[in-house]
Amino acid sequence: MKTKICFAYPWATFGGCERIFINRAMAFKVYSPGVQIDFFFISDGGGLGNFIAALERYGLQDIASVVTSLNSAYDIVSLVDCPQLFPEFDFSSQRIIVECHTGYAESRRYLSDLPRGCQVVATPSLRFSELIRNENPLLSASITELTNFVPWDIQGNSFCENIILPKWRRRPILFFGRMDKLKNPVFLLEAFQVLEKKRPNEFMLIFCGPKSTEVDIDGEILKRGLGGVTVTLPPVPFHSALSLMDSVRRAGGVFVSPSQEESFGLSAAESISSLLPPVLSDIGAHLDLVGDASDLFTFRLGDVNSLANRIEHLVDKRSDMENVLRRLRGKFSAESFMRDWETLLNKL
C-alpha cells in the first residue's frame, strides 16, 4: 500500500524550496519506495517547466508528479509557507504539516494565527526553529525540524550536464541565488572592488539566479565599472545547479554567499557538497553549516575587507579544503533527512 503525500507551495520558481522538493523525491525513492508524491503550486513563477523537466531528468516521474488541483485523498499534506491554502483542509482530522522556510520576517507572520488543530510546524534547521520560537512563543511545543539536505550520498545523483566554463584567465567567484536585498549581492560587488585593487586581473564575478526589482544588479555592476569582469546568468535548470558549481570548482574558483538571513543556506550546502570552497557571511544558518570550520569559511557580515580577505585565503589554501568539505557535508545527507521525516511522522 502506497503512502500519498502532497507538498504545496505558492509559486514554482527557481528557488531553494523547489530544489528541496526534488531532493526529497530522490530520497523517498531510495529510502521509502512505497511513497507517492504530488507537488502543487498555486501559480507558476517561471520555474514550473524546469521543475517538471528535473523530475524527468532524475527519473522521478514514476513516484512524483505535479498536480493542478488538490483533493482529500492524501495521507499527508505539507503546506510550505502556504497559508492561503489553510481553508482547504481540516486540520483536526487530516495529517497536515505546516512548513516554514522563508527568511523574510513579514512572510512568517501567518504563524501567529495558525488553524486550530495544527499539530506540527516544521523548519529546515534547528537554528531556524529557535528563531520561530522566539517570534511565536505559543508555538514552542509544536515546532520540529525537517532539515534541508543535498542528496550527494544517493548513488546516481551525478551531474546531469557537464557545464564547461570558458577558459577565462581569471578565477571565477560565484554568487548563486536570488539577487535581492536579503541575499546582498551588492556587498559582494563592493568587496570585489577591494579584491581587484589588491590582486588586479586575478578574479571575476559570476552572478547566477533570478533578478529582483529590489536591486538593479546590472546598474550596480556598471556603476562600479565592473562590466568587463562580471557575467550575469539567468537561473540554470535544476539539474544543472550542482554541475555549475563543479565547473567553478574545476576552474579554481569559490562560491560566495553574503546573505543577511537564511533559514538553512541551501546554496551554501550545495557548494560544500560539490567540494567548492564556500565564503559565507557569519549569520547563524551559515555557522551551523560549517560548524567548527567557521573560522575557515566565514567572514564578518558588513565588513568588505573581511570578505575580500576570506576569498583570498580560500583561493590560496584551496588544496587543504577538500577533506574538510567532505566531513562537513555529512551533516546534510539524504539519510539524515529520512531520520527527521520518521521523527516528524511520529509526532503527527
Tab-separated table of N, CA and C in Angstrom, residues 253-321:
chain	number	residue	atom	x	y	z
A	253	GLY	N	37.797	28.354	-8.677
A	253	GLY	CA	37.032	29.432	-8.081
A	253	GLY	C	36.466	29.104	-6.721
A	254	VAL	N	35.608	30.012	-6.227
A	254	VAL	CA	34.943	29.848	-4.939
A	254	VAL	C	33.484	30.268	-5.086
A	255	PHE	N	32.676	29.850	-4.128
A	255	PHE	CA	31.284	30.268	-4.006
A	255	PHE	C	31.200	31.298	-2.881
A	256	VAL	N	30.370	32.348	-3.071
A	256	VAL	CA	30.213	33.363	-2.033
A	256	VAL	C	28.731	33.584	-1.746
A	257	SER	N	28.368	33.548	-0.467
A	257	SER	CA	27.034	33.969	-0.030
A	257	SER	C	27.182	35.063	1.012
A	258	PRO	N	26.884	36.320	0.629
A	258	PRO	CA	26.925	37.420	1.594
A	258	PRO	C	25.560	37.665	2.238
A	259	SER	N	24.714	36.665	2.243
A	259	SER	CA	23.322	36.808	2.675
A	259	SER	C	23.205	37.364	4.092
A	260	GLN	N	22.152	38.175	4.293
A	260	GLN	CA	21.882	38.748	5.605
A	260	GLN	C	20.988	37.856	6.456
A	261	GLU	N	20.320	36.893	5.843
A	261	GLU	CA	19.440	35.980	6.580
A	261	GLU	C	19.194	34.744	5.722
A	262	GLU	N	19.189	33.580	6.339
A	262	GLU	CA	18.853	32.318	5.679
A	262	GLU	C	18.121	31.437	6.677
A	263	SER	N	17.182	30.642	6.182
A	263	SER	CA	16.558	29.659	7.059
A	263	SER	C	17.418	28.403	7.161
A	264	PHE	N	18.228	28.157	6.151
A	264	PHE	CA	19.127	26.999	6.146
A	264	PHE	C	20.431	27.299	5.417
A	265	GLY	N	20.350	27.891	4.221
A	265	GLY	CA	21.536	28.146	3.409
A	265	GLY	C	21.769	27.029	2.409
A	266	LEU	N	20.736	26.744	1.585
A	266	LEU	CA	20.809	25.598	0.679
A	266	LEU	C	21.925	25.734	-0.347
A	267	SER	N	22.067	26.914	-0.948
A	267	SER	CA	23.120	27.081	-1.950
A	267	SER	C	24.501	26.858	-1.340
A	268	ALA	N	24.679	27.305	-0.104
A	268	ALA	CA	25.949	27.071	0.585
A	268	ALA	C	26.162	25.578	0.817
A	269	ALA	N	25.090	24.869	1.195
A	269	ALA	CA	25.193	23.419	1.393
A	269	ALA	C	25.516	22.719	0.077
A	270	GLU	N	24.947	23.203	-1.022
A	270	GLU	CA	25.251	22.625	-2.332
A	270	GLU	C	26.713	22.868	-2.699
A	271	SER	N	27.216	24.032	-2.356
A	271	SER	CA	28.623	24.323	-2.608
A	271	SER	C	29.525	23.361	-1.834
A	272	ILE	N	29.221	23.195	-0.560
A	272	ILE	CA	30.008	22.271	0.267
A	272	ILE	C	29.939	20.856	-0.293
A	273	SER	N	28.740	20.423	-0.693
A	273	SER	CA	28.559	19.071	-1.226
A	273	SER	C	29.309	18.883	-2.536
A	274	SER	N	29.489	19.972	-3.286
A	274	SER	CA	30.237	19.915	-4.544
A	274	SER	C	31.736	20.062	-4.333
A	275	LEU	N	32.147	20.227	-3.061
A	275	LEU	CA	33.552	20.436	-2.701
A	275	LEU	C	34.094	21.739	-3.286
A	276	LEU	N	33.176	22.689	-3.530
A	276	LEU	CA	33.552	24.031	-3.956
A	276	LEU	C	33.702	24.897	-2.710
A	277	PRO	N	34.884	25.437	-2.435
A	277	PRO	CA	35.073	26.208	-1.205
A	277	PRO	C	34.059	27.351	-1.083
A	278	PRO	N	33.317	27.414	0.045
A	278	PRO	CA	32.329	28.470	0.230
A	278	PRO	C	32.872	29.601	1.098
A	279	VAL	N	32.534	30.839	0.724
A	279	VAL	CA	32.862	32.017	1.526
A	279	VAL	C	31.521	32.569	2.002
A	280	LEU	N	31.268	32.510	3.316
A	280	LEU	CA	29.920	32.712	3.838
A	280	LEU	C	29.871	33.809	4.890
A	281	SER	N	28.816	34.617	4.840
A	281	SER	CA	28.590	35.591	5.906
A	281	SER	C	28.383	34.850	7.222
A	282	ASP	N	28.758	35.490	8.322
A	282	ASP	CA	28.733	34.808	9.622
A	282	ASP	C	27.352	34.868	10.285
A	283	ILE	N	26.300	34.616	9.499
A	283	ILE	CA	24.954	34.514	10.063
A	283	ILE	C	24.754	33.119	10.644
A	284	GLY	N	23.734	32.960	11.466
A	284	GLY	CA	23.534	31.704	12.171
A	284	GLY	C	23.438	30.488	11.276
A	285	ALA	N	22.664	30.583	10.185
A	285	ALA	CA	22.479	29.418	9.310
A	285	ALA	C	23.804	28.961	8.714
A	286	HIS	N	24.624	29.902	8.306
A	286	HIS	CA	25.919	29.535	7.735
A	286	HIS	C	26.851	28.949	8.790
A	287	LEU	N	26.823	29.505	9.991
A	287	LEU	CA	27.663	28.963	11.065
A	287	LEU	C	27.279	27.518	11.370
A	288	ASP	N	25.981	27.210	11.290
A	288	ASP	CA	25.548	25.832	11.514
A	288	ASP	C	26.102	24.897	10.447
A	289	LEU	N	26.127	25.355	9.202
A	289	LEU	CA	26.597	24.506	8.109
A	289	LEU	C	28.074	24.151	8.253
A	290	VAL	N	28.892	25.114	8.656
A	290	VAL	CA	30.341	24.877	8.679
A	290	VAL	C	30.866	24.509	10.062
A	291	GLY	N	30.034	24.654	11.100
A	291	GLY	CA	30.405	24.172	12.427
A	291	GLY	C	31.752	24.664	12.910
A	292	ASP	N	32.613	23.719	13.280
A	292	ASP	CA	33.912	24.077	13.848
A	292	ASP	C	34.900	24.614	12.816
A	293	ALA	N	34.464	24.676	11.548
A	293	ALA	CA	35.315	25.248	10.498
A	293	ALA	C	34.889	26.675	10.155
A	294	SER	N	34.149	27.323	11.067
A	294	SER	CA	33.631	28.662	10.773
A	294	SER	C	34.747	29.678	10.548
A	295	ASP	N	35.854	29.566	11.274
A	295	ASP	CA	36.959	30.499	11.088
A	295	ASP	C	37.559	30.385	9.689
A	296	LEU	N	37.397	29.221	9.100
A	296	LEU	CA	37.964	28.972	7.780
A	296	LEU	C	37.088	29.524	6.667
A	297	PHE	N	35.760	29.413	6.838
A	297	PHE	CA	34.863	29.680	5.716
A	297	PHE	C	33.981	30.923	5.868
A	298	THR	N	33.974	31.592	7.001
A	298	THR	CA	33.058	32.719	7.171
A	298	THR	C	33.797	34.045	7.307
A	299	PHE	N	33.064	35.116	6.995
A	299	PHE	CA	33.584	36.471	7.145
A	299	PHE	C	32.571	37.300	7.928
A	300	ARG	N	33.001	38.444	8.413
A	300	ARG	CA	32.128	39.319	9.198
A	300	ARG	C	31.163	40.066	8.277
A	301	LEU	N	29.884	39.813	8.450
A	301	LEU	CA	28.886	40.498	7.641
A	301	LEU	C	28.997	42.001	7.847
A	302	GLY	N	29.041	42.749	6.754
A	302	GLY	CA	29.171	44.195	6.828
A	302	GLY	C	30.588	44.697	6.671
A	303	ASP	N	31.559	43.776	6.640
A	303	ASP	CA	32.976	44.156	6.550
A	303	ASP	C	33.512	43.687	5.195
A	304	VAL	N	33.619	44.611	4.240
A	304	VAL	CA	34.037	44.224	2.892
A	304	VAL	C	35.471	43.700	2.874
A	305	ASN	N	36.320	44.235	3.744
A	305	ASN	CA	37.698	43.747	3.799
A	305	ASN	C	37.764	42.313	4.304
A	306	SER	N	36.883	41.989	5.256
A	306	SER	CA	36.835	40.621	5.764
A	306	SER	C	36.440	39.649	4.661
A	307	LEU	N	35.459	40.041	3.828
A	307	LEU	CA	35.055	39.179	2.715
A	307	LEU	C	36.183	39.046	1.698
A	308	ALA	N	36.796	40.152	1.323
A	308	ALA	CA	37.892	40.090	0.354
A	308	ALA	C	39.030	39.212	0.865
A	309	ASN	N	39.371	39.354	2.133
A	309	ASN	CA	40.457	38.560	2.708
A	309	ASN	C	40.126	37.075	2.744
A	310	ARG	N	38.840	36.762	3.026
A	310	ARG	CA	38.451	35.357	3.098
A	310	ARG	C	38.507	34.706	1.725
A	311	ILE	N	38.117	35.446	0.677
A	311	ILE	CA	38.232	34.913	-0.685
A	311	ILE	C	39.694	34.625	-1.007
A	312	GLU	N	40.551	35.560	-0.705
A	312	GLU	CA	41.988	35.369	-0.936
A	312	GLU	C	42.498	34.118	-0.239
A	313	HIS	N	42.152	33.977	1.029
A	313	HIS	CA	42.680	32.870	1.827
A	313	HIS	C	42.236	31.522	1.264
A	314	LEU	N	40.945	31.410	0.909
A	314	LEU	CA	40.451	30.125	0.421
A	314	LEU	C	41.017	29.784	-0.945
A	315	VAL	N	41.225	30.786	-1.781
A	315	VAL	CA	41.851	30.525	-3.078
A	315	VAL	C	43.294	30.062	-2.891
A	316	ASP	N	44.011	30.699	-2.008
A	316	ASP	CA	45.420	30.361	-1.800
A	316	ASP	C	45.600	29.010	-1.098
A	317	LYS	N	44.620	28.619	-0.268
A	317	LYS	CA	44.758	27.384	0.514
A	317	LYS	C	43.784	26.294	0.055
A	318	ARG	N	43.249	26.411	-1.160
A	318	ARG	CA	42.163	25.518	-1.576
A	318	ARG	C	42.579	24.045	-1.571
A	319	SER	N	43.854	23.747	-1.739
A	319	SER	CA	44.292	22.358	-1.730
A	319	SER	C	44.080	21.699	-0.373
A	320	ASP	N	43.925	22.515	0.672
A	320	ASP	CA	43.716	21.971	2.016
A	320	ASP	C	42.239	21.820	2.364
A	321	MET	N	41.356	22.208	1.442
A	321	MET	CA	39.936	22.314	1.771
A	321	MET	C	39.152	21.019	1.603
